């Protein structure tokens, strides 16, 4: 009897302490978010559809991508299985998750410049975006322009005034009654947008006023275009040799913060995938060792490795109509499926590996295929989560929700930023 009532009291205490912390906490809610790649929800192997999303673990999800078109008054969902967008929003809302659409992307930034290129076009584009948000009952729009006054995929329209025009557009969007109500964010590079001279803005406070937050895409920092094998998503790089300082979460937060973006408006973008490189045995290992992997080894840039079954870069023309080389991307699930990592996502003794101290990211080497892979695992996601918590960032955004395996990465970063499952929902 005594122990029974004690148990009930204890349970009540647990319940009220969770409810209490939700209601009265002055701590802002940490953003736990990911992008959903619409084109992986069908006709992909494997598919990652709406039923695969761990809704209860997210506060925000970004359906990707809607793209500006040659006509400024429209957005298109072509190539992203837009048919599932209504269900995406409905399921998000049923789970108390904010539903955003990400606009643009690497393949979808061709017509941003003209969409915001004149006062008339900006007004039309505001209407296109607000009509789209209203039609689909969206909570927010995540602008992923890659990148203002900076060529991305190769055939984007670029204008020296892109960044000023983008700001003028965002201010007009904010002044609109529908736009005022939306959560507006931007997926950004490691440095602030380029001004008309092509240099990073030193004052982004006007952007901080219009955006609820920015999601800094801290990945693809090293890849097939680099001069050596380096980290896809480095947490830090100021501890690396000068030549290997190509940017990191640390450098990005510093750059945006110094230019006037409050840390509590910075969401760290994290990657559920890695890049592979063709590296021979001589280069892969530290001289004289057959087990210890070398840091920043050279790779054979003439061989673009095929990544996992989602790597279709060489099979389909890109948005510029060109066939690209293989992407060499391995999603986290595929590292496990290939047996490069065990079922818990841990290293195995079958593949030489290392954890790089400065970037706080793992590497592994597949000797018979001559492949070195830079990726993220539970340990690197924990390090990134600790950084978010320590520096008071707004939260994290993972590209992409479908890259994970059994939520190993998601659970690691959620736990590190202090999101406790017991008190959710
Ligand atoms: C999505 O869920 C299905 C069914 O459980 C599974 O077979 C598939 O591998 C999942 N997709 C991914 C990318 O994890
Ligand atoms: C305005 O949009 C149209 C397409 O609707 C485009 O042809 C034109 O170049 C744009 N104007 C500017 C100044 O970008
Ligand atoms: C940029 O804007 C300025 C001032 O509005 C204008 O004079 C200039 O022609 C524009 N440059 C381009 C490349 O459109
Ligand atoms: C603003 O959002 C609230 C709550 O979601 C909604 O009730 C209201 O209708 C919205 N206003 C406009 C102009 O969309
Ligand atoms: C940054 O720009 C804003 C206007 O957007 C201005 O009010 C502020 O003084 C500027 N800050 C600095 C340090 O120049
Ligand atoms: C990044 O590296 C610098 C230089 O070693 C170090 O002072 C700093 O604490 C590191 N930051 C983080 C977040 O690891
Ligand atoms: C190994 O790769 C390096 C860098 O690509 C190259 O310079 C070297 O010749 C290669 N060695 C062998 C034995 O193929
Ligand atoms: C395997 O990884 C999990 C995290 O996914 C970790 O908790 C566990 O300790 C690891 N096991 C070993 C043996 O390292």
Short mmCIF file of C-alpha atoms and ligand atoms in Angstrom, two decimals:
data_model
loop_
_atom_site.label_atom_id
_atom_site.label_comp_id
_atom_site.label_asym_id
_atom_site.label_seq_id
_atom_site.Cartn_x
_atom_site.Cartn_y
_atom_site.Cartn_z
CA UNK A 1 0.00 0.00 0.00
CA UNK A 2 2.72 2.39 1.03
CA UNK A 3 4.94 1.48 -1.89
CA UNK A 4 1.93 1.66 -4.23
CA UNK A 5 1.03 5.23 -3.27
CA UNK A 6 4.67 6.17 -3.31
CA UNK A 7 4.90 4.84 -6.86
CA UNK A 8 1.82 6.81 -7.86
CA UNK A 9 3.21 9.96 -6.28
CA UNK A 10 6.53 9.43 -8.00
CA UNK A 11 4.77 8.95 -11.33
CA UNK A 12 2.75 12.11 -10.76
CA UNK A 13 5.95 13.93 -9.91
CA UNK A 14 7.55 12.75 -13.16
CA UNK A 15 4.51 13.76 -15.18
CA UNK A 16 4.16 17.18 -13.59
CA UNK A 17 7.88 17.90 -13.82
CA UNK A 18 7.75 17.25 -17.56
CA UNK A 19 4.58 19.30 -18.01
CA UNK A 20 6.00 21.99 -15.76
CA UNK A 21 9.20 22.31 -17.74
CA UNK A 22 7.20 22.59 -20.96
CA UNK A 23 4.84 25.25 -19.70
CA UNK A 24 7.01 27.52 -17.63
CA UNK A 25 10.48 27.01 -19.12
CA UNK A 26 11.93 30.24 -20.40
CA UNK A 27 14.37 28.26 -22.51
CA UNK A 28 13.45 28.58 -26.19
CA UNK A 29 12.35 25.36 -27.81
CA UNK A 30 15.24 23.67 -29.56
CA UNK A 31 14.65 23.14 -33.27
CA UNK A 32 14.94 19.44 -34.10
CA UNK A 33 14.53 19.30 -37.86
CA UNK A 34 15.33 17.64 -41.16
CA UNK A 35 14.75 18.03 -44.86
CA UNK A 36 12.65 15.43 -46.67
CA UNK A 37 13.94 14.83 -50.22
CA UNK A 38 10.65 14.53 -52.09
CA UNK A 39 12.23 12.46 -54.90
CA UNK A 40 13.15 9.70 -52.45
CA UNK A 41 9.51 9.19 -51.38
CA UNK A 42 8.77 7.11 -54.51
CA UNK A 43 10.64 5.49 -57.41
CA UNK A 44 13.83 5.28 -55.33
CA UNK A 45 15.64 2.22 -53.96
CA UNK A 46 14.99 2.13 -51.07
CA UNK A 47 12.16 4.64 -50.75
CA UNK A 48 11.95 6.92 -47.76
CA UNK A 49 8.32 7.94 -47.63
CA UNK A 50 6.10 9.73 -45.11
CA UNK A 51 5.68 6.57 -43.02
CA UNK A 52 9.46 6.42 -42.54
CA UNK A 53 9.60 9.84 -40.82
CA UNK A 54 10.07 9.73 -37.02
CA UNK A 55 7.55 12.54 -36.56
CA UNK A 56 7.66 12.51 -32.75
CA UNK A 57 11.36 13.41 -32.77
CA UNK A 58 11.04 16.54 -34.93
CA UNK A 59 9.76 20.04 -34.29
CA UNK A 60 10.12 21.09 -37.96
CA UNK A 61 10.44 19.30 -41.30
CA UNK A 62 11.22 20.88 -44.68
CA UNK A 63 9.72 19.28 -47.82
CA UNK A 64 12.27 19.68 -50.63
CA UNK A 65 12.08 21.28 -53.14
CA UNK A 66 9.73 23.80 -54.68
CA UNK A 67 11.57 25.74 -57.39
CA UNK A 68 11.16 29.21 -58.85
CA UNK A 69 10.47 28.96 -62.57
CA UNK A 70 11.17 31.08 -65.63
CA UNK A 71 7.83 32.79 -64.83
CA UNK A 72 8.14 34.74 -61.57
CA UNK A 73 4.54 34.10 -60.54
CA UNK A 74 4.95 30.35 -60.08
CA UNK A 75 6.72 27.69 -58.04
CA UNK A 76 7.03 24.12 -59.30
CA UNK A 77 7.36 20.84 -57.42
CA UNK A 78 8.60 19.03 -60.56
CA UNK A 79 10.96 16.19 -59.72
CA UNK A 80 10.04 16.13 -56.02
CA UNK A 81 6.89 13.95 -55.98
CA UNK A 82 4.81 16.99 -55.09
CA UNK A 83 1.69 14.77 -54.94
CA UNK A 84 2.69 13.77 -51.39
CA UNK A 85 2.96 17.37 -50.13
CA UNK A 86 -0.68 17.58 -48.88
CA UNK A 87 -0.23 14.34 -46.89
CA UNK A 88 3.15 15.56 -45.64
CA UNK A 89 1.54 18.70 -44.21
CA UNK A 90 -1.42 16.77 -42.80
CA UNK A 91 0.83 14.21 -41.05
CA UNK A 92 3.16 16.91 -39.76
CA UNK A 93 0.26 18.82 -38.24
CA UNK A 94 -1.28 15.65 -36.78
CA UNK A 95 2.05 15.19 -34.97
CA UNK A 96 2.43 18.80 -33.85
CA UNK A 97 5.32 19.34 -36.28
CA UNK A 98 5.77 22.55 -38.28
CA UNK A 99 5.57 21.88 -42.02
CA UNK A 100 7.85 23.96 -44.22
CA UNK A 101 8.66 23.82 -47.90
CA UNK A 102 12.23 24.44 -48.92
CA UNK A 103 12.42 26.60 -52.05
CA UNK A 104 15.37 26.28 -54.41
CA UNK A 105 18.18 23.81 -53.74
CA UNK A 106 21.29 23.06 -55.81
CA UNK A 107 19.15 22.11 -58.84
CA UNK A 108 16.41 24.67 -58.21
CA UNK A 109 18.16 28.02 -57.98
CA UNK A 110 18.30 28.89 -61.70
CA UNK A 111 15.53 31.53 -61.62
CA UNK A 112 15.84 33.07 -58.13
CA UNK A 113 17.75 36.05 -59.49
CA UNK A 114 15.03 37.07 -61.95
CA UNK A 115 12.21 36.23 -59.50
CA UNK A 116 13.53 39.01 -57.22
CA UNK A 117 15.18 41.06 -59.99
CA UNK A 118 12.77 44.01 -60.17
CA UNK A 119 10.10 45.61 -57.97
CA UNK A 120 7.38 44.19 -60.22
CA UNK A 121 8.88 40.69 -60.10
CA UNK A 122 9.29 40.80 -56.33
CA UNK A 123 5.61 41.65 -55.88
CA UNK A 124 4.66 38.75 -58.17
CA UNK A 125 7.03 36.39 -56.37
CA UNK A 126 5.63 37.40 -52.95
CA UNK A 127 2.20 36.45 -54.30
CA UNK A 128 3.54 33.16 -55.71
CA UNK A 129 5.07 32.22 -52.35
CA UNK A 130 2.13 33.30 -50.18
CA UNK A 131 -0.43 31.61 -52.47
CA UNK A 132 1.68 28.44 -52.35
CA UNK A 133 1.92 28.58 -48.55
CA UNK A 134 -1.82 29.17 -48.22
CA UNK A 135 -2.77 26.45 -50.74
CA UNK A 136 -0.71 23.85 -48.86
CA UNK A 137 -1.36 25.17 -45.29
CA UNK A 138 2.36 25.61 -44.68
CA UNK A 139 3.85 26.96 -41.47
CA UNK A 140 7.04 28.16 -43.07
CA UNK A 141 9.24 28.65 -46.11
CA UNK A 142 12.94 27.76 -46.10
CA UNK A 143 14.72 29.66 -48.88
CA UNK A 144 17.60 27.61 -50.26
CA UNK A 145 19.10 29.92 -52.91
CA UNK A 146 22.48 28.47 -53.87
CA UNK A 147 23.62 31.22 -53.97
CA UNK A 148 22.94 34.99 -54.38
CA UNK A 149 25.53 36.63 -56.67
CA UNK A 150 27.49 33.38 -56.76
CA UNK A 151 27.16 30.72 -59.43
CA UNK A 152 26.08 27.32 -58.10
CA UNK A 153 25.19 24.46 -60.43
CA UNK A 154 26.57 26.28 -63.48
CA UNK A 155 23.55 27.68 -65.35
CA UNK A 156 21.98 29.90 -62.66
CA UNK A 157 21.06 33.45 -63.62
CA UNK A 158 23.32 35.67 -61.49
CA UNK A 159 23.10 39.42 -60.90
CA UNK A 160 25.45 41.61 -58.87
CA UNK A 161 22.42 42.96 -56.96
CA UNK A 162 21.06 39.52 -55.98
CA UNK A 163 21.58 39.95 -52.24
CA UNK A 164 19.99 43.42 -52.08
CA UNK A 165 17.11 42.19 -54.23
CA UNK A 166 16.67 39.11 -52.02
CA UNK A 167 16.46 41.35 -48.95
CA UNK A 168 13.96 43.69 -50.60
CA UNK A 169 11.85 40.65 -51.54
CA UNK A 170 11.98 39.25 -47.99
CA UNK A 171 10.98 42.61 -46.51
CA UNK A 172 8.02 42.77 -48.87
CA UNK A 173 7.10 39.18 -47.97
CA UNK A 174 7.21 40.07 -44.26
CA UNK A 175 4.95 43.08 -44.89
CA UNK A 176 2.33 40.80 -46.47
CA UNK A 177 -0.33 39.56 -43.98
CA UNK A 178 0.28 35.93 -44.96
CA UNK A 179 4.06 36.33 -45.09
CA UNK A 180 4.03 38.01 -41.66
CA UNK A 181 2.55 34.82 -40.27
CA UNK A 182 5.01 32.39 -41.85
CA UNK A 183 8.21 31.09 -40.30
CA UNK A 184 10.83 32.34 -42.75
CA UNK A 185 14.29 30.82 -42.86
CA UNK A 186 17.19 30.39 -45.26
CA UNK A 187 19.52 27.49 -45.95
CA UNK A 188 22.90 29.20 -46.23
CA UNK A 189 26.55 28.58 -46.89
CA UNK A 190 29.25 28.91 -44.24
CA UNK A 191 29.73 32.61 -44.93
CA UNK A 192 27.11 35.39 -45.24
CA UNK A 193 25.55 36.16 -48.64
CA UNK A 194 27.74 37.91 -51.20
CA UNK A 195 27.38 41.64 -51.75
CA UNK A 196 27.59 43.22 -55.22
CA UNK A 197 31.41 42.94 -55.15
CA UNK A 198 31.24 39.20 -54.50
CA UNK A 199 32.45 39.47 -50.90
CA UNK A 200 30.57 38.20 -47.87
CA UNK A 201 28.33 40.75 -46.15
CA UNK A 202 29.81 42.13 -42.94
CA UNK A 203 26.41 43.28 -41.64
CA UNK A 204 23.49 40.85 -41.91
CA UNK A 205 21.28 42.49 -39.28
CA UNK A 206 18.63 43.36 -41.88
CA UNK A 207 18.46 39.64 -42.77
CA UNK A 208 18.32 38.77 -39.06
CA UNK A 209 15.24 41.02 -38.84
CA UNK A 210 13.34 39.19 -41.61
CA UNK A 211 14.39 35.60 -40.91
CA UNK A 212 13.19 33.57 -37.94
CA UNK A 213 16.40 31.55 -38.34
CA UNK A 214 19.01 30.40 -40.84
CA UNK A 215 20.05 26.78 -41.40
CA UNK A 216 23.79 26.73 -42.12
CA UNK A 217 24.63 23.92 -44.55
CA UNK A 218 27.83 22.67 -42.95
CA UNK A 219 28.47 19.82 -45.38
CA UNK A 220 30.05 19.17 -48.78
CA UNK A 221 32.97 21.16 -47.40
CA UNK A 222 35.38 18.62 -48.90
CA UNK A 223 34.53 16.39 -51.87
CA UNK A 224 35.60 15.30 -55.34
CA UNK A 225 36.44 18.95 -56.17
CA UNK A 226 38.99 19.17 -53.33
CA UNK A 227 42.74 18.60 -53.49
CA UNK A 228 42.75 15.87 -50.82
CA UNK A 229 40.42 13.69 -48.78
CA UNK A 230 38.92 15.91 -46.10
CA UNK A 231 35.88 16.03 -43.83
CA UNK A 232 32.44 16.31 -45.43
CA UNK A 233 31.05 18.06 -42.35
CA UNK A 234 33.78 19.36 -40.03
CA UNK A 235 32.75 20.62 -36.62
CA UNK A 236 35.98 22.61 -36.35
CA UNK A 237 38.80 23.56 -38.71
CA UNK A 238 40.73 26.25 -36.85
CA UNK A 239 42.71 23.39 -35.26
CA UNK A 240 43.69 22.03 -38.71
CA UNK A 241 46.76 22.97 -40.77
CA UNK A 242 46.25 26.27 -42.62
CA UNK A 243 45.75 24.58 -46.01
CA UNK A 244 43.07 22.37 -44.50
CA UNK A 245 40.98 25.22 -43.11
CA UNK A 246 38.11 25.11 -45.59
CA UNK A 247 35.38 26.08 -43.15
CA UNK A 248 33.42 24.29 -40.43
CA UNK A 249 30.54 24.69 -38.00
CA UNK A 250 32.88 26.75 -35.81
CA UNK A 251 33.93 29.07 -38.65
CA UNK A 252 30.35 29.42 -39.95
CA UNK A 253 28.84 30.34 -36.59
CA UNK A 254 31.66 32.80 -36.06
CA UNK A 255 31.20 34.40 -39.51
CA UNK A 256 27.43 34.78 -39.26
CA UNK A 257 27.49 35.85 -35.62
CA UNK A 258 30.22 38.44 -36.23
CA UNK A 259 28.11 39.87 -39.07
CA UNK A 260 25.12 40.25 -36.77
CA UNK A 261 23.11 37.02 -36.86
CA UNK A 262 22.19 36.19 -33.25
CA UNK A 263 23.33 32.68 -32.23
CA UNK A 264 19.78 31.84 -31.22
CA UNK A 265 18.78 32.29 -34.88
CA UNK A 266 21.46 29.91 -36.18
CA UNK A 267 20.45 26.29 -36.82
CA UNK A 268 23.35 23.94 -37.58
CA UNK A 269 22.87 21.87 -40.75
CA UNK A 270 24.19 18.33 -40.26
CA UNK A 271 24.70 15.52 -42.78
CA UNK A 272 23.38 11.96 -42.67
CA UNK A 273 25.71 11.04 -45.53
CA UNK A 274 29.37 10.99 -46.45
CA UNK A 275 31.61 11.39 -49.50
CA UNK A 276 33.82 8.65 -50.96
CA UNK A 277 37.18 9.14 -52.70
CA UNK A 278 39.43 6.80 -54.75
CA UNK A 279 42.57 6.36 -52.66
CA UNK A 280 45.25 3.73 -53.25
CA UNK A 281 46.85 1.75 -50.42
CA UNK A 282 50.10 3.71 -50.52
CA UNK A 283 48.25 6.96 -49.92
CA UNK A 284 45.60 5.58 -47.57
CA UNK A 285 47.94 4.52 -44.78
CA UNK A 286 50.48 6.39 -42.73
CA UNK A 287 53.89 5.49 -44.11
CA UNK A 288 55.08 2.18 -42.67
CA UNK A 289 51.67 1.22 -41.27
CA UNK A 290 49.08 -1.16 -42.69
CA UNK A 291 46.40 -0.16 -40.21
CA UNK A 292 46.71 3.55 -39.38
CA UNK A 293 44.88 5.75 -41.89
CA UNK A 294 46.57 8.91 -43.18
CA UNK A 295 44.93 12.31 -42.70
CA UNK A 296 44.18 14.37 -45.84
CA UNK A 297 45.64 11.82 -48.30
CA UNK A 298 45.64 12.56 -52.05
CA UNK A 299 42.97 10.83 -54.15
CA UNK A 300 42.63 9.91 -57.82
CA UNK A 301 40.47 12.73 -59.19
CA UNK A 302 39.96 10.91 -62.52
CA UNK A 303 37.86 8.17 -60.87
CA UNK A 304 34.54 9.33 -59.45
CA UNK A 305 33.29 6.45 -57.30
CA UNK A 306 29.67 5.38 -57.51
CA UNK A 307 28.03 5.85 -54.11
CA UNK A 308 24.95 4.01 -52.83
CA UNK A 309 21.72 3.25 -54.69
CA UNK A 310 20.58 6.90 -54.33
CA UNK A 311 23.61 8.09 -56.34
CA UNK A 312 22.04 8.70 -59.73
CA UNK A 313 24.13 11.74 -60.69
CA UNK A 314 25.67 10.01 -63.72
CA UNK A 315 22.39 8.48 -64.87
CA UNK A 316 20.14 11.53 -65.22
CA UNK A 317 20.88 14.98 -66.68
CA UNK A 318 21.09 17.74 -64.06
CA UNK A 319 19.03 20.95 -64.06
CA UNK A 320 21.43 22.45 -66.63
CA UNK A 321 20.78 19.46 -68.92
CA UNK A 322 24.25 17.98 -68.39
CA UNK A 323 25.28 14.52 -67.24
CA UNK A 324 27.45 14.78 -64.16
CA UNK A 325 30.04 12.33 -62.83
CA UNK A 326 29.10 9.91 -60.07
CA UNK A 327 28.37 11.69 -56.81
CA UNK A 328 30.10 9.10 -54.63
CA UNK A 329 27.69 9.80 -51.79
CA UNK A 330 27.06 7.11 -49.16
CA UNK A 331 24.07 7.64 -46.93
CA UNK A 332 24.54 6.43 -43.37
CA UNK A 333 22.08 3.55 -43.93
CA UNK A 334 24.15 2.33 -46.88
CA UNK A 335 27.37 2.18 -44.84
CA UNK A 336 25.51 -0.28 -42.60
CA UNK A 337 23.84 -2.09 -45.51
CA UNK A 338 27.28 -2.56 -47.14
CA UNK A 339 28.70 -3.88 -43.87
CA UNK A 340 31.23 -1.02 -43.64
CA UNK A 341 29.69 -0.30 -40.22
CA UNK A 342 27.94 -2.80 -37.95
CA UNK A 343 24.17 -2.83 -37.34
CA UNK A 344 24.57 -0.28 -34.54
CA UNK A 345 26.49 2.04 -36.85
CA UNK A 346 29.84 1.36 -35.19
CA UNK A 347 33.22 0.73 -36.81
CA UNK A 348 34.18 -2.91 -37.39
CA UNK A 349 37.66 -4.44 -37.37
CA UNK A 350 37.19 -5.43 -41.04
CA UNK A 351 37.70 -1.85 -42.26
CA UNK A 352 40.54 0.44 -41.20
CA UNK A 353 39.13 3.62 -39.68
CA UNK A 354 39.96 6.74 -37.74
CA UNK A 355 38.17 9.54 -35.89
CA UNK A 356 39.67 12.92 -36.75
CA UNK A 357 40.15 15.02 -33.62
CA UNK A 358 39.96 18.49 -35.15
CA UNK A 359 36.90 17.98 -37.40
CA UNK A 360 35.39 15.49 -34.95
CA UNK A 361 34.37 13.25 -37.85
CA UNK A 362 35.02 9.60 -38.77
CA UNK A 363 36.69 8.06 -41.82
CA UNK A 364 36.87 4.47 -43.02
CA UNK A 365 38.78 2.72 -45.78
CA UNK A 366 37.53 -0.09 -48.02
CA UNK A 367 40.80 -1.66 -49.08
CA UNK A 368 39.68 -3.91 -51.95
CA UNK A 369 37.71 -1.10 -53.57
CA UNK A 370 40.32 1.56 -52.78
CA UNK A 371 37.63 3.80 -51.26
CA UNK A 372 38.10 6.25 -48.44
CA UNK A 373 34.87 7.58 -46.97
CA UNK A 374 34.42 10.69 -44.82
CA UNK A 375 31.08 10.60 -43.03
CA UNK A 376 29.21 11.25 -39.76
CA UNK A 377 28.30 8.76 -37.01
CA UNK A 378 26.81 8.79 -33.51
CA UNK A 379 30.04 10.17 -32.06
CA UNK A 380 30.31 13.08 -34.52
CA UNK A 381 26.59 13.89 -34.17
CA UNK A 382 27.03 13.92 -30.39
CA UNK A 383 29.96 16.35 -30.76
CA UNK A 384 27.84 18.61 -32.98
CA UNK A 385 24.94 18.44 -30.53
CA UNK A 386 27.25 19.39 -27.66
CA UNK A 387 28.47 22.36 -29.70
CA UNK A 388 24.87 23.50 -30.37
CA UNK A 389 24.05 23.28 -26.66
CA UNK A 390 27.27 24.93 -25.50
CA UNK A 391 27.01 27.89 -27.89
CA UNK A 392 23.24 28.33 -27.51
CA UNK A 393 22.38 27.77 -31.16
CA UNK A 394 18.74 27.37 -32.22
CA UNK A 395 19.03 23.65 -33.00
CA UNK A 396 19.87 21.36 -35.89
CA UNK A 397 18.61 20.49 -39.37
CA UNK A 398 19.63 17.20 -40.99
CA UNK A 399 20.05 16.66 -44.72
CA UNK A 400 18.33 14.39 -45.18
CA UNK A 401 15.79 12.64 -42.94
CA UNK A 402 16.14 9.54 -45.14
CA UNK A 403 19.89 9.15 -44.75
CA UNK A 404 19.79 7.87 -41.18
CA UNK A 405 19.51 4.25 -40.03
CA UNK A 406 17.22 3.37 -37.10
CA UNK A 407 17.54 7.00 -35.92
CA UNK A 408 21.11 6.35 -34.72
CA UNK A 409 22.24 9.83 -35.82
CA UNK A 410 19.01 11.61 -34.89
CA UNK A 411 18.88 10.09 -31.40
CA UNK A 412 22.53 10.99 -30.79
CA UNK A 413 22.17 14.67 -31.62
CA UNK A 414 18.80 14.98 -29.89
CA UNK A 415 20.27 13.56 -26.73
CA UNK A 416 23.32 15.86 -26.94
CA UNK A 417 21.20 19.02 -27.35
CA UNK A 418 19.15 17.97 -24.33
CA UNK A 419 15.91 16.78 -25.90
CA UNK A 420 14.54 14.10 -23.59
CA UNK A 421 12.15 11.62 -25.14
CA UNK A 422 10.29 11.09 -21.81
CA UNK A 423 8.94 14.63 -21.86
CA UNK A 424 7.99 14.80 -25.53
CA UNK A 425 4.42 14.91 -26.93
C1 LIG B 1 11.49 2.96 -45.01
O1 LIG B 1 10.74 1.96 -44.35
C2 LIG B 1 10.68 0.71 -45.06
C3 LIG B 1 9.71 -0.21 -44.33
O2 LIG B 1 10.07 -0.31 -42.97
C4 LIG B 1 12.09 0.14 -45.15
O3 LIG B 1 12.08 -1.07 -45.89
C5 LIG B 1 12.98 1.14 -45.84
O4 LIG B 1 14.31 0.68 -45.86
C6 LIG B 1 12.94 2.49 -45.14
N1 LIG B 1 13.72 3.43 -45.93
C7 LIG B 1 14.89 3.93 -45.51
C8 LIG B 1 15.62 4.78 -46.49
O5 LIG B 1 15.35 3.72 -44.41
C1 LIG B 2 11.33 39.57 -64.26
O1 LIG B 2 10.77 38.29 -64.51
C2 LIG B 2 10.76 37.92 -65.88
C3 LIG B 2 10.09 36.56 -65.97
O2 LIG B 2 8.79 36.61 -65.54
C4 LIG B 2 12.14 37.88 -66.43
O3 LIG B 2 12.10 37.57 -67.81
C5 LIG B 2 12.83 39.20 -66.22
O4 LIG B 2 14.19 39.12 -66.63
C6 LIG B 2 12.77 39.58 -64.75
N1 LIG B 2 13.36 40.89 -64.54
C7 LIG B 2 14.51 41.08 -63.92
C8 LIG B 2 15.00 42.49 -63.85
O5 LIG B 2 15.15 40.17 -63.41
C1 LIG B 3 22.26 47.22 -59.33
O1 LIG B 3 21.47 48.24 -58.74
C2 LIG B 3 21.92 49.56 -59.06
C3 LIG B 3 21.13 50.55 -58.23
O2 LIG B 3 19.77 50.17 -58.16
C4 LIG B 3 21.78 49.77 -60.57
O3 LIG B 3 22.24 51.05 -60.92
C5 LIG B 3 22.61 48.70 -61.29
O4 LIG B 3 22.41 48.81 -62.68
C6 LIG B 3 22.21 47.31 -60.84
N1 LIG B 3 23.15 46.33 -61.39
C7 LIG B 3 22.76 45.30 -62.10
C8 LIG B 3 23.84 44.39 -62.57
O5 LIG B 3 21.59 45.06 -62.34
C1 LIG B 4 -1.97 33.47 -39.00
O1 LIG B 4 -1.80 32.26 -38.26
C2 LIG B 4 -2.85 31.98 -37.37
C3 LIG B 4 -2.47 30.76 -36.57
O2 LIG B 4 -1.88 29.78 -37.38
C4 LIG B 4 -4.14 31.79 -38.17
O3 LIG B 4 -5.20 31.53 -37.29
C5 LIG B 4 -4.41 33.05 -38.99
O4 LIG B 4 -5.54 32.83 -39.81
C6 LIG B 4 -3.22 33.39 -39.85
N1 LIG B 4 -3.43 34.65 -40.55
C7 LIG B 4 -3.25 34.77 -41.86
C8 LIG B 4 -3.44 36.13 -42.43
O5 LIG B 4 -2.94 33.83 -42.58
C1 LIG B 5 23.93 47.13 -39.78
O1 LIG B 5 22.88 47.50 -40.62
C2 LIG B 5 21.75 48.07 -39.93
C3 LIG B 5 20.69 48.36 -40.97
O2 LIG B 5 20.33 47.22 -41.64
C4 LIG B 5 22.17 49.32 -39.21
O3 LIG B 5 21.06 49.82 -38.48
C5 LIG B 5 23.30 49.01 -38.26
O4 LIG B 5 23.75 50.21 -37.69
C6 LIG B 5 24.44 48.35 -39.00
N1 LIG B 5 25.44 47.90 -38.04
C7 LIG B 5 26.72 48.18 -38.17
C8 LIG B 5 27.62 47.68 -37.09
O5 LIG B 5 27.16 48.82 -39.12
C1 LIG B 6 38.28 24.77 -32.44
O1 LIG B 6 39.69 24.76 -32.49
C2 LIG B 6 40.29 25.85 -31.79
C3 LIG B 6 41.79 25.81 -32.10
O2 LIG B 6 42.33 24.60 -31.70
C4 LIG B 6 39.96 25.72 -30.32
O3 LIG B 6 40.52 26.81 -29.61
C5 LIG B 6 38.44 25.72 -30.14
O4 LIG B 6 38.11 25.48 -28.78
C6 LIG B 6 37.80 24.65 -31.00
N1 LIG B 6 36.35 24.79 -30.90
C7 LIG B 6 35.52 23.77 -30.72
C8 LIG B 6 34.07 24.08 -30.59
O5 LIG B 6 35.90 22.61 -30.72
C1 LIG B 7 48.92 6.30 -55.27
O1 LIG B 7 48.19 7.52 -55.40
C2 LIG B 7 49.02 8.67 -55.44
C3 LIG B 7 48.09 9.91 -55.41
O2 LIG B 7 47.00 9.75 -56.27
C4 LIG B 7 49.92 8.59 -56.68
O3 LIG B 7 50.76 9.73 -56.71
C5 LIG B 7 50.75 7.32 -56.62
O4 LIG B 7 51.47 7.21 -57.82
C6 LIG B 7 49.85 6.11 -56.46
N1 LIG B 7 50.69 4.95 -56.22
C7 LIG B 7 50.47 3.78 -56.80
C8 LIG B 7 51.38 2.67 -56.41
O5 LIG B 7 49.58 3.61 -57.62
C1 LIG B 8 27.87 1.31 -30.72
O1 LIG B 8 27.22 2.53 -31.01
C2 LIG B 8 26.30 2.98 -30.04
C3 LIG B 8 25.70 4.27 -30.56
O2 LIG B 8 25.01 4.07 -31.74
C4 LIG B 8 26.98 3.16 -28.71
O3 LIG B 8 26.04 3.55 -27.73
C5 LIG B 8 27.66 1.88 -28.30
O4 LIG B 8 28.38 2.07 -27.12
C6 LIG B 8 28.58 1.38 -29.39
N1 LIG B 8 29.12 0.07 -29.03
C7 LIG B 8 30.40 -0.16 -28.95
C8 LIG B 8 30.78 -1.54 -28.60
O5 LIG B 8 31.25 0.70 -29.20
#
